[in-house]
Short mmCIF file of C-alpha atoms and ligand atoms in Angstrom, two decimals:
data_model
loop_
_atom_site.label_atom_id
_atom_site.label_comp_id
_atom_site.label_asym_id
_atom_site.label_seq_id
_atom_site.Cartn_x
_atom_site.Cartn_y
_atom_site.Cartn_z
CA MET D 1 -48.87 -48.80 53.16
CA PRO D 2 -52.25 -50.99 52.82
CA VAL D 3 -52.21 -51.13 49.38
CA THR D 4 -54.08 -54.78 48.41
CA ALA D 5 -52.85 -57.25 46.34
CA ALA D 6 -55.46 -56.19 43.43
CA TYR D 7 -52.51 -53.12 43.50
CA ARG D 8 -50.66 -53.65 40.56
CA PRO D 9 -49.03 -50.75 39.27
CA ASP D 10 -47.44 -50.43 35.96
CA PRO D 11 -46.25 -46.99 35.23
CA ARG D 12 -45.48 -47.10 31.21
CA PHE D 13 -46.47 -43.92 29.78
CA GLN D 14 -43.01 -42.27 31.66
CA ALA D 15 -40.87 -44.50 29.73
CA LEU D 16 -41.79 -42.11 26.59
CA GLY D 17 -39.54 -39.38 27.67
CA PRO D 18 -39.39 -35.81 27.51
CA ASP D 19 -41.11 -35.55 24.22
CA PHE D 20 -44.67 -36.90 25.48
CA ALA D 21 -44.80 -34.62 28.88
CA ASP D 22 -42.98 -32.62 30.95
CA VAL D 23 -42.15 -33.00 34.97
CA VAL D 24 -44.29 -30.76 37.31
CA ARG D 25 -44.16 -30.22 40.39
CA PRO D 26 -47.76 -30.99 42.14
CA ALA D 27 -48.89 -27.29 44.20
CA ALA D 28 -49.15 -27.47 47.85
CA PHE D 29 -52.78 -26.14 48.88
CA PRO D 30 -53.81 -24.23 52.05
CA ALA D 31 -56.11 -26.54 52.85
CA CYS D 32 -57.36 -30.11 52.65
CA LYS D 33 -60.57 -30.96 53.15
CA PRO D 34 -61.88 -34.44 51.70
CA ARG D 35 -65.46 -34.00 49.73
CA TYR D 36 -65.80 -37.17 47.67
CA LEU D 37 -63.57 -40.85 47.67
CA ASN D 38 -64.42 -43.42 45.46
CA LEU D 39 -64.20 -46.65 47.34
CA ARG D 40 -65.71 -48.46 44.89
CA ALA D 41 -63.30 -47.46 42.15
CA ALA D 42 -60.38 -47.58 44.32
CA ALA D 43 -61.44 -51.66 45.12
CA THR D 44 -60.81 -51.87 41.45
CA VAL D 45 -57.41 -51.36 41.45
CA GLY D 46 -56.51 -52.50 44.71
CA LEU D 47 -56.24 -48.89 47.38
CA GLU D 48 -59.66 -49.65 49.34
CA ALA D 49 -57.54 -50.34 52.28
CA LEU D 50 -55.64 -46.27 52.13
CA THR D 51 -56.13 -44.95 55.79
CA GLU D 52 -57.58 -41.66 55.75
CA ALA D 53 -53.66 -40.17 56.08
CA GLU D 54 -52.89 -41.86 53.02
CA TRP D 55 -55.74 -40.86 51.13
CA LYS D 56 -54.62 -37.67 51.69
CA ALA D 57 -50.64 -37.87 50.75
CA HIS D 58 -51.53 -39.21 47.46
CA PHE D 59 -54.58 -37.69 46.20
CA TRP D 60 -53.95 -33.99 47.63
CA ALA D 61 -50.32 -33.95 48.54
CA PHE D 62 -49.23 -36.20 45.35
CA GLU D 63 -46.99 -38.43 47.00
CA PRO D 64 -46.10 -40.71 44.32
CA LEU D 65 -47.63 -44.25 44.98
CA PRO D 66 -45.48 -47.05 45.76
CA ARG D 67 -43.48 -48.77 43.09
CA ASN D 68 -45.35 -46.44 40.63
CA GLN D 69 -44.37 -43.13 38.86
CA ASP D 70 -41.93 -41.21 40.40
CA GLN D 71 -42.92 -37.69 39.05
CA ALA D 72 -45.70 -36.08 38.28
CA LEU D 73 -46.19 -35.58 33.91
CA ALA D 74 -47.78 -33.09 32.56
CA MET D 75 -48.86 -34.44 28.76
CA ARG D 76 -48.06 -32.55 25.97
CA TYR D 77 -50.69 -32.67 23.09
CA HIS D 78 -52.34 -30.25 20.74
CA GLY D 79 -56.03 -30.15 19.38
CA HIS D 80 -59.11 -28.82 17.38
CA GLN D 81 -61.22 -26.61 19.40
CA PHE D 82 -64.00 -25.74 18.07
CA ARG D 83 -62.64 -26.91 14.42
CA VAL D 84 -59.41 -24.22 14.94
CA TYR D 85 -56.32 -25.67 15.48
CA ASN D 86 -54.72 -25.13 18.84
CA PRO D 87 -51.29 -25.59 19.37
CA ASP D 88 -50.71 -24.28 22.52
CA LEU D 89 -52.36 -27.23 24.69
CA GLY D 90 -51.84 -29.37 26.97
CA ASP D 91 -52.32 -30.50 30.28
CA GLY D 92 -52.90 -26.69 31.99
CA ARG D 93 -53.91 -27.75 35.38
CA GLY D 94 -53.16 -31.50 35.48
CA PHE D 95 -51.02 -34.26 35.26
CA LEU D 96 -50.74 -38.15 35.62
CA PHE D 97 -49.67 -39.11 38.29
CA ALA D 98 -50.32 -43.28 38.59
CA GLN D 99 -50.64 -46.24 36.39
CA LEU D 100 -51.83 -49.39 37.59
CA ARG D 101 -53.84 -52.43 36.24
CA GLU D 102 -57.78 -52.76 36.61
CA ALA D 103 -58.16 -55.88 38.70
CA GLY D 104 -60.49 -58.36 36.90
CA SER D 105 -59.91 -56.73 33.13
CA ASP D 106 -56.36 -56.16 33.23
CA ARG D 107 -56.60 -53.14 31.66
CA LEU D 108 -54.17 -49.79 32.13
CA LEU D 109 -55.72 -47.23 34.04
CA ASP D 110 -54.44 -44.04 34.72
CA LEU D 111 -54.80 -41.45 37.66
CA GLY D 112 -54.66 -38.34 36.36
CA THR D 113 -55.48 -34.58 38.28
CA LYS D 114 -57.51 -32.11 37.26
CA GLY D 115 -56.73 -28.39 39.51
CA SER D 116 -53.27 -29.62 40.83
CA GLY D 117 -51.39 -26.77 39.74
CA GLN D 118 -49.46 -24.74 37.00
CA THR D 119 -47.65 -26.49 34.05
CA PRO D 120 -45.32 -25.32 31.07
CA TRP D 121 -48.82 -25.82 29.51
CA SER D 122 -50.93 -23.57 32.07
CA ARG D 123 -50.42 -20.20 29.44
CA SER D 124 -52.34 -17.49 31.50
CA GLY D 125 -54.55 -20.06 33.86
CA ASP D 126 -54.02 -20.48 36.93
CA GLY D 127 -53.81 -23.87 36.85
CA ARG D 128 -56.88 -24.74 39.15
CA LEU D 129 -60.14 -26.07 39.32
CA THR D 130 -63.34 -25.11 40.90
CA LEU D 131 -65.45 -27.14 43.40
CA LYS D 132 -68.46 -26.13 41.32
CA GLY D 133 -66.48 -28.03 38.62
CA GLY D 134 -65.43 -30.68 40.18
CA LEU D 135 -68.78 -31.37 41.99
CA ARG D 136 -70.00 -31.34 38.33
CA GLU D 137 -67.18 -33.87 37.27
CA VAL D 138 -68.31 -36.17 39.71
CA LEU D 139 -72.03 -35.93 39.12
CA ALA D 140 -71.63 -36.45 35.62
CA THR D 141 -69.11 -40.02 35.95
CA THR D 142 -71.60 -41.06 38.22
CA MET D 143 -74.47 -40.91 36.30
CA LEU D 144 -72.97 -41.79 33.15
CA GLU D 145 -71.32 -44.72 34.29
CA ALA D 146 -74.53 -45.70 36.41
CA LEU D 147 -76.23 -45.73 32.74
CA GLY D 148 -73.53 -47.74 31.52
CA VAL D 149 -71.53 -44.82 28.76
CA PRO D 150 -67.80 -45.47 29.04
CA THR D 151 -66.25 -42.99 31.31
CA SER D 152 -63.51 -42.21 33.57
CA ARG D 153 -64.46 -42.17 37.24
CA SER D 154 -63.69 -39.55 39.32
CA PHE D 155 -61.47 -41.16 42.33
CA ALA D 156 -61.02 -38.07 44.53
CA LEU D 157 -62.12 -34.79 45.57
CA TYR D 158 -60.65 -32.31 47.96
CA GLU D 159 -61.08 -28.82 48.61
CA THR D 160 -57.96 -27.28 48.75
CA GLY D 161 -58.90 -23.80 50.62
CA GLU D 162 -57.93 -21.27 48.14
CA ALA D 163 -59.96 -18.74 46.64
CA LEU D 164 -60.55 -18.38 42.44
CA GLU D 165 -61.72 -15.89 40.44
CA ARG D 166 -63.52 -16.90 37.43
CA ASN D 167 -66.26 -15.19 34.87
CA ASP D 168 -68.44 -17.91 34.24
CA GLU D 169 -68.87 -18.43 38.22
CA PRO D 170 -69.42 -15.91 41.15
CA SER D 171 -66.35 -14.88 42.29
CA PRO D 172 -64.27 -15.77 44.53
CA THR D 173 -65.36 -19.12 44.31
CA ARG D 174 -63.68 -22.35 46.17
CA ALA D 175 -61.15 -24.07 44.94
CA ALA D 176 -60.66 -28.46 44.57
CA VAL D 177 -58.27 -30.60 42.82
CA LEU D 178 -59.45 -33.72 41.31
CA THR D 179 -58.41 -37.15 40.43
CA ARG D 180 -59.70 -39.46 38.01
CA LEU D 181 -59.44 -42.98 37.03
CA SER D 182 -59.20 -42.79 32.97
CA PHE D 183 -58.53 -46.02 30.54
CA SER D 184 -55.77 -44.04 29.28
CA HIS D 185 -55.23 -39.96 28.63
CA ILE D 186 -53.77 -40.32 25.02
CA ARG D 187 -56.16 -38.12 22.92
CA PHE D 188 -56.55 -37.31 19.43
CA GLY D 189 -55.04 -34.24 20.09
CA THR D 190 -51.40 -36.35 21.35
CA PHE D 191 -51.16 -37.85 17.99
CA GLN D 192 -52.18 -34.22 16.06
CA ARG D 193 -49.16 -32.52 17.75
CA PHE D 194 -46.48 -34.85 16.15
CA ALA D 195 -48.57 -34.70 12.95
CA ALA D 196 -48.08 -30.75 13.64
CA LEU D 197 -44.73 -31.08 14.15
CA ASP D 198 -43.49 -33.38 11.21
CA ARG D 199 -42.18 -35.80 13.95
CA ARG D 200 -43.13 -38.92 11.83
CA ASP D 201 -40.69 -40.64 13.90
CA LEU D 202 -42.46 -40.15 17.08
CA ILE D 203 -45.85 -40.68 15.21
CA GLU D 204 -44.02 -44.15 15.33
CA VAL D 205 -43.32 -44.15 18.81
CA LEU D 206 -46.55 -43.60 19.99
CA LEU D 207 -48.44 -46.00 17.67
CA ARG D 208 -46.40 -48.67 18.81
CA HIS D 209 -47.10 -47.44 22.60
CA VAL D 210 -50.64 -47.37 22.20
CA LEU D 211 -50.81 -50.57 20.63
CA GLU D 212 -48.53 -52.70 22.67
CA THR D 213 -50.72 -50.73 26.01
CA TYR D 214 -53.77 -50.98 24.98
CA PHE D 215 -54.18 -53.16 21.51
CA PRO D 216 -51.54 -55.71 21.54
CA ASP D 217 -53.53 -57.66 19.21
CA LEU D 218 -53.20 -55.25 16.67
CA LEU D 219 -49.35 -55.22 17.12
CA ASP D 220 -48.81 -57.81 14.11
CA ALA D 221 -51.40 -55.87 12.02
CA PRO D 222 -49.48 -55.17 8.07
CA ASN D 223 -50.85 -51.69 8.39
CA PRO D 224 -50.76 -51.01 11.99
CA GLY D 225 -51.89 -47.08 12.02
CA ALA D 226 -55.23 -48.22 9.95
CA ALA D 227 -55.86 -50.82 12.47
CA LEU D 228 -55.71 -49.00 15.49
CA LEU D 229 -58.02 -45.85 13.19
CA ASP D 230 -60.63 -49.21 12.51
CA ALA D 231 -60.47 -49.65 16.64
CA VAL D 232 -60.65 -46.35 17.79
CA VAL D 233 -63.68 -45.55 15.02
CA HIS D 234 -65.45 -48.58 16.60
CA ARG D 235 -64.83 -47.12 20.33
CA SER D 236 -65.72 -44.14 19.66
CA ALA D 237 -69.14 -45.36 17.80
CA ARG D 238 -69.87 -47.07 20.99
CA LEU D 239 -69.00 -43.92 23.40
CA THR D 240 -71.27 -41.91 20.78
CA ALA D 241 -74.41 -44.10 20.72
CA GLY D 242 -74.23 -44.18 24.87
CA TRP D 243 -74.02 -40.57 24.83
CA MET D 244 -77.04 -40.55 22.31
CA THR D 245 -79.32 -43.20 24.32
CA ALA D 246 -77.91 -41.25 28.12
CA GLY D 247 -79.80 -38.50 26.69
CA PHE D 248 -76.60 -36.53 27.27
CA VAL D 249 -74.63 -33.75 26.00
CA HIS D 250 -70.84 -33.28 26.38
CA GLY D 251 -70.47 -29.99 25.45
CA VAL D 252 -67.26 -29.58 24.65
CA LEU D 253 -65.87 -32.52 21.78
CA ASN D 254 -62.47 -30.51 21.05
CA THR D 255 -60.02 -33.46 19.99
CA ASP D 256 -57.90 -32.71 22.76
CA ASN D 257 -60.97 -34.15 24.98
CA MET D 258 -61.27 -37.37 23.17
CA ASN D 259 -59.52 -40.58 24.13
CA ILE D 260 -57.93 -42.86 21.93
CA ASN D 261 -59.92 -46.15 23.68
CA GLY D 262 -63.43 -44.22 23.77
CA GLU D 263 -63.85 -42.96 27.20
CA SER D 264 -65.85 -40.19 28.01
CA PHE D 265 -63.61 -37.41 29.69
CA ASP D 266 -63.29 -34.01 30.92
CA TYR D 267 -66.43 -32.96 32.17
CA GLY D 268 -66.82 -29.11 31.60
CA PRO D 269 -70.04 -27.40 30.79
CA TRP D 270 -72.02 -30.29 29.96
CA ARG D 271 -75.92 -31.35 30.73
CA PHE D 272 -78.08 -34.05 30.58
CA LEU D 273 -81.47 -33.09 27.81
CA PRO D 274 -84.72 -32.39 29.75
CA ARG D 275 -86.69 -33.80 26.78
CA ASN D 276 -85.33 -34.90 23.19
CA ASP D 277 -84.15 -31.86 21.59
CA PRO D 278 -81.36 -32.48 18.87
CA ASN D 279 -80.59 -28.66 18.94
CA PHE D 280 -80.02 -28.88 22.95
CA VAL D 281 -76.90 -27.01 23.32
CA ALA D 282 -74.81 -27.43 26.49
CA ALA D 283 -71.81 -24.73 26.86
CA TYR D 284 -72.79 -21.52 26.82
CA PHE D 285 -69.76 -20.21 24.70
CA ASP D 286 -71.81 -22.76 22.06
CA HIS D 287 -73.20 -20.07 19.78
CA GLY D 288 -73.28 -21.94 16.75
CA GLY D 289 -74.27 -25.38 18.15
CA LEU D 290 -71.65 -27.14 17.03
CA TYR D 291 -71.67 -29.79 19.71
CA SER D 292 -75.32 -30.00 20.41
CA PHE D 293 -76.99 -32.92 21.28
CA GLY D 294 -77.79 -34.25 17.14
CA ARG D 295 -74.46 -33.44 16.07
CA GLN D 296 -72.61 -35.52 18.33
CA PRO D 297 -72.41 -38.18 15.60
CA GLU D 298 -70.69 -35.94 13.74
CA ALA D 299 -68.57 -33.84 16.02
CA VAL D 300 -67.18 -37.17 16.58
CA PHE D 301 -66.92 -38.03 12.44
CA TRP D 302 -64.95 -34.75 12.37
CA ASN D 303 -62.32 -35.71 15.21
CA LEU D 304 -61.56 -39.02 13.88
CA ARG D 305 -60.92 -37.51 10.23
CA GLN D 306 -58.44 -35.54 12.65
CA LEU D 307 -56.73 -38.24 13.86
CA ALA D 308 -57.11 -40.12 10.44
CA GLY D 309 -55.13 -36.88 8.93
CA ALA D 310 -52.24 -37.52 12.01
CA LEU D 311 -52.00 -41.23 10.64
CA THR D 312 -51.29 -40.87 7.08
CA LEU D 313 -47.76 -39.38 8.09
CA VAL D 314 -46.87 -42.90 8.78
CA GLY D 315 -49.35 -45.25 6.66
CA GLU D 316 -51.20 -44.83 2.86
CA ALA D 317 -54.13 -43.04 3.00
CA GLN D 318 -56.43 -45.73 1.58
CA PRO D 319 -56.84 -47.97 4.33
CA LEU D 320 -57.29 -44.74 7.00
CA VAL D 321 -59.95 -43.73 4.24
CA ASP D 322 -61.48 -47.20 4.81
CA ALA D 323 -60.83 -47.18 8.31
CA LEU D 324 -63.10 -43.96 8.80
CA ASN D 325 -65.79 -44.51 6.52
CA LEU D 326 -66.78 -48.13 9.05
CA PHE D 327 -67.88 -44.66 11.73
CA GLY D 328 -71.70 -44.60 10.29
CA GLY D 329 -72.69 -48.43 9.94
CA ALA D 330 -70.50 -48.78 13.04
CA TYR D 331 -72.47 -45.92 14.77
CA ARG D 332 -76.02 -47.05 13.89
CA ALA D 333 -75.19 -51.00 14.82
CA GLU D 334 -74.49 -49.22 18.46
CA LEU D 335 -77.31 -47.04 18.61
CA ALA D 336 -79.34 -49.79 17.85
CA ARG D 337 -77.64 -52.22 20.42
CA ALA D 338 -77.70 -49.34 23.18
CA MET D 339 -81.40 -48.74 23.00
CA ALA D 340 -81.67 -52.27 23.30
CA ASP D 341 -80.02 -52.06 26.53
CA ARG D 342 -81.30 -48.72 27.86
CA LEU D 343 -84.76 -50.00 27.15
CA GLY D 344 -83.96 -53.28 28.86
CA LEU D 345 -84.69 -55.18 26.37
CA ARG D 346 -83.03 -58.49 24.99
CA ARG D 347 -81.16 -57.60 21.93
CA ALA D 348 -82.70 -58.93 18.37
CA SER D 349 -81.02 -58.79 14.94
CA TRP D 350 -79.72 -55.40 13.55
CA ASP D 351 -82.76 -55.11 11.78
CA GLU D 352 -85.01 -55.21 14.75
CA ASP D 353 -82.76 -53.21 17.06
CA VAL D 354 -83.05 -50.65 14.20
CA ASP D 355 -86.53 -50.15 14.09
CA LEU D 356 -86.47 -50.38 18.02
CA ALA D 357 -84.57 -46.93 17.48
CA ASN D 358 -86.40 -45.39 15.20
CA ALA D 359 -89.68 -46.08 17.08
CA ALA D 360 -88.25 -45.04 20.63
CA PHE D 361 -86.82 -41.64 19.03
CA ARG D 362 -90.57 -40.92 17.10
CA ALA D 363 -91.91 -41.82 20.54
CA LEU D 364 -89.87 -39.39 22.54
CA ALA D 365 -90.65 -36.41 19.62
CA GLU D 366 -94.20 -37.58 19.89
CA GLY D 367 -94.18 -36.66 23.66
CA GLY D 368 -92.71 -33.01 22.86
CA GLU D 369 -92.32 -30.75 25.61
CA PRO D 370 -94.21 -32.48 28.71
CA LEU D 371 -92.29 -36.13 28.04
CA ARG D 372 -89.14 -35.87 29.89
CA TRP D 373 -86.36 -38.24 28.91
CA GLU D 374 -85.39 -40.24 31.59
CA PRO D 375 -88.74 -40.19 32.48
CA PHE D 376 -89.77 -42.58 29.47
CA PHE D 377 -86.96 -44.69 29.84
CA PHE D 378 -87.64 -45.32 33.27
CA ASP D 379 -91.28 -45.89 32.77
CA TRP D 380 -90.77 -48.24 29.78
CA PHE D 381 -87.60 -49.99 31.48
CA CYS D 382 -88.18 -54.25 30.33
CA GLY D 383 -90.58 -53.46 27.65
CA ALA D 384 -94.24 -54.48 28.05
CA ALA D 385 -93.51 -55.96 31.45
CA SER D 386 -93.59 -52.33 32.28
CA GLU D 387 -96.80 -51.55 30.62
CA GLY D 388 -98.94 -51.53 34.10
CA ARG D 389 -96.39 -49.34 35.85
CA ALA D 390 -96.14 -46.85 32.80
CA LEU D 391 -100.10 -46.69 31.92
CA ALA D 392 -100.84 -46.83 36.01
CA GLY D 393 -98.14 -43.82 36.53
CA PRO D 394 -98.02 -39.64 36.08
CA ARG D 395 -97.14 -39.85 32.60
CA ALA D 396 -100.08 -42.31 31.48
CA GLN D 397 -101.86 -39.49 29.57
CA LEU D 398 -98.53 -38.91 27.38
CA TYR D 399 -98.49 -42.55 26.12
CA SER D 400 -101.51 -42.19 23.56
CA GLY D 401 -100.23 -41.00 20.22
CA GLU D 402 -99.85 -42.32 17.06
CA HIS D 403 -96.20 -43.12 17.13
CA PHE D 404 -96.51 -44.24 21.01
CA THR D 405 -99.03 -47.00 19.96
CA ALA D 406 -96.63 -48.23 17.66
CA PHE D 407 -94.06 -48.42 20.04
CA ARG D 408 -95.54 -50.05 22.34
CA GLU D 409 -96.90 -52.35 19.84
CA LEU D 410 -93.60 -52.94 19.19
CA ILE D 411 -92.07 -53.30 22.49
CA ALA D 412 -95.06 -56.00 23.03
CA ARG D 413 -93.18 -58.49 20.46
CA ARG D 414 -89.60 -57.85 22.01
CA GLU D 415 -88.13 -59.98 24.82
CA PRO D 416 -86.99 -58.16 27.92
CA GLU D 417 -83.60 -58.81 28.83
CA ARG D 418 -83.43 -59.66 32.98
CA PRO D 419 -87.04 -58.47 34.02
CA GLU D 420 -86.59 -59.54 37.07
CA ARG D 421 -84.71 -56.09 37.44
CA LEU D 422 -88.00 -54.52 38.24
CA SER D 423 -88.32 -55.76 41.63
CA HIS D 424 -85.77 -53.63 42.67
CA PRO D 425 -87.07 -50.74 44.55
CA TYR D 426 -85.88 -48.08 42.45
CA PHE D 427 -88.78 -48.71 39.64
CA GLY D 428 -91.12 -48.62 42.85
CA ARG D 429 -90.60 -45.07 43.47
CA HIS D 430 -92.84 -42.39 41.93
CA GLU D 431 -89.91 -41.07 39.83
CA PRO D 432 -86.72 -41.95 38.45
CA GLN D 433 -83.02 -40.62 38.96
CA GLU D 434 -82.23 -37.48 36.65
CA MET D 435 -79.35 -35.39 35.92
CA LEU D 436 -80.72 -31.75 35.13
CA ILE D 437 -79.44 -28.70 35.39
CA ASP D 438 -81.61 -27.11 37.44
CA GLU D 439 -80.79 -29.77 40.21
CA VAL D 440 -76.99 -30.32 39.82
CA GLU D 441 -77.38 -25.99 40.58
CA ALA D 442 -79.06 -26.95 43.79
CA LEU D 443 -77.03 -29.56 44.72
CA TRP D 444 -73.98 -26.57 44.52
CA ALA D 445 -76.32 -24.03 46.11
CA ALA D 446 -76.96 -25.91 49.26
CA ILE D 447 -73.03 -26.18 49.39
CA ALA D 448 -72.14 -22.26 48.71
CA ASP D 449 -74.68 -21.10 50.29
CA ARG D 450 -74.48 -22.84 53.48
CA ASP D 451 -71.45 -25.49 53.32
CA ASP D 452 -74.60 -28.20 53.30
CA TRP D 453 -73.06 -31.39 51.56
CA THR D 454 -76.13 -34.08 52.59
CA PRO D 455 -78.13 -33.04 48.78
CA PHE D 456 -74.87 -34.01 47.28
CA GLU D 457 -74.35 -37.29 48.96
CA ALA D 458 -78.23 -38.15 49.03
CA LYS D 459 -77.96 -37.73 45.02
CA LEU D 460 -74.77 -39.93 44.83
CA SER D 461 -76.35 -42.51 46.77
CA ALA D 462 -79.65 -42.12 44.79
CA VAL D 463 -78.10 -42.75 41.31
CA GLU D 464 -75.56 -45.66 42.76
CA GLU D 465 -79.33 -47.20 43.49
CA ALA D 466 -80.29 -46.46 40.07
CA ARG D 467 -76.79 -48.11 38.61
CA GLN D 468 -77.50 -51.32 40.68
CA ALA D 469 -80.98 -51.20 39.37
CA TRP D 470 -80.13 -50.92 35.80
CA ASP D 471 -77.28 -53.30 36.44
CA LEU D 472 -75.84 -52.36 32.85
CA SER D 473 -72.15 -52.98 32.20
CA PRO D 474 -70.43 -50.67 29.67
P1 LIG C 1 -60.42 -28.19 28.86
O1 LIG C 1 -61.36 -26.65 28.54
O2 LIG C 1 -60.46 -28.21 30.41
O3 LIG C 1 -60.33 -29.13 28.38
O4 LIG C 1 -59.06 -27.24 28.92
C1 LIG C 1 -58.39 -26.99 27.30
C2 LIG C 1 -56.86 -26.33 27.29
O5 LIG C 1 -57.11 -25.51 28.99
C3 LIG C 1 -56.39 -27.37 28.53
O6 LIG C 1 -55.31 -27.58 27.59
C4 LIG C 1 -56.53 -26.89 29.55
O7 LIG C 1 -54.81 -27.64 30.73
C5 LIG C 1 -56.22 -25.97 29.63
N1 LIG C 1 -56.93 -25.21 30.95
C6 LIG C 1 -58.23 -24.97 31.10
N2 LIG C 1 -58.40 -24.88 32.59
C7 LIG C 1 -56.90 -24.26 32.54
C8 LIG C 1 -56.64 -23.47 34.03
N3 LIG C 1 -57.65 -23.27 35.08
N4 LIG C 1 -55.69 -23.09 33.98
C9 LIG C 1 -54.77 -23.49 33.39
N5 LIG C 1 -54.89 -24.17 32.12
C10 LIG C 1 -55.83 -24.15 31.70
MG1 LIG C 2 -59.61 -30.74 28.06
#
């Protein structure tokens, strides 16, 4: 088994036992067509040397990895969906497959599945993932990672040869099984479930597990629940700021889709913004716009309040309220920093970065309908160092309004961050990489209509080029 020295299995979740997860059997699929294998991610966990047959054995047939978790575990959780409490959730079409250390960071990562078969939590569902859904998750994670947003990474995607019935895709539709690499799969809803069941003892066990595994520095905190909440508040603030500068709308910000490590995951009806629009809604079933672009910070804060509510079972309320109240300030600070990073400018004082973020949003708003989101950031990367390029480019006439003038004056006073990045061929291209719905649909149509995977693969390469050009780290 050619795992490398960087492969360090550390299956810790399974020791929590049957109150936390159910042993399940992976589905047996009729066909195995590899559609996406993330070799760069594999290298971060020592799995890059697997043969094709080994990839298939582990990420299609789900034979356990060596010295790793010996059985597949469907995780138990509850959650608020669109603000309604649902006690019937849990991994209905996935499971935790393995846990292993990331080279360099030493973080404990999960390999978890989506579309791997039914579980006790499937309700009336088939436990499957559509190929289109798998493709969309690969595209979202690739783009978000390139933009420096903390996200799960898509690890492997196999088409399985099954035909699925769905009411939101022309059916029958093709099926797939996805494995993702995540910085934990413990959700706000994992805590909520024990609170709903009034299992204070199990919240204590979960809290201790989370602190030992992900926040060892907080183990000796006088108030462990509030210390954890404080950390989750800050990580969630950073994540939200990442979405808001990436122009990303997650679409389903339910508490079962919120990871305690502040990593974005579980991509369904996501969209990237075509242009700045706070009211932009991603999910066709989000009729009230609860999870629209501009309401994401509020949605995350509401979710944090539910986590705090669960933690009141194991600690006093006031320290939890104090931790919650840090969210607004933390979010604004992260947004300001994220905007400086996104524009390729050196981070400055809090005030200067807030001014920059405000000026950028005003300029984007002034650009209106014709100014697309991604081209704005492409044209002005590294600020004044790009001015010649921006004003010679196809959008030059959009950059002359009052707020643009203010924005340009402001960035002229700011230091660029690593302006040598502008010499990357990416910035010599006519147009930047976007990930808008029409393109996503076209990538899928090539596959659905003629089984042509070349546009999808070309898109992944193009986003990889952008990732290298931006060179942002999460
Ligand atoms: P999601 O919208 O993917 O976050 O899923 C919400 C809940 O529905 C989770 O408990 C999922 O496991 C479950 N679920 C979604 N799709 C299916 C399916 N096709 N079969 C079984 N369970 C599903
Ligand atoms: Mg989910």
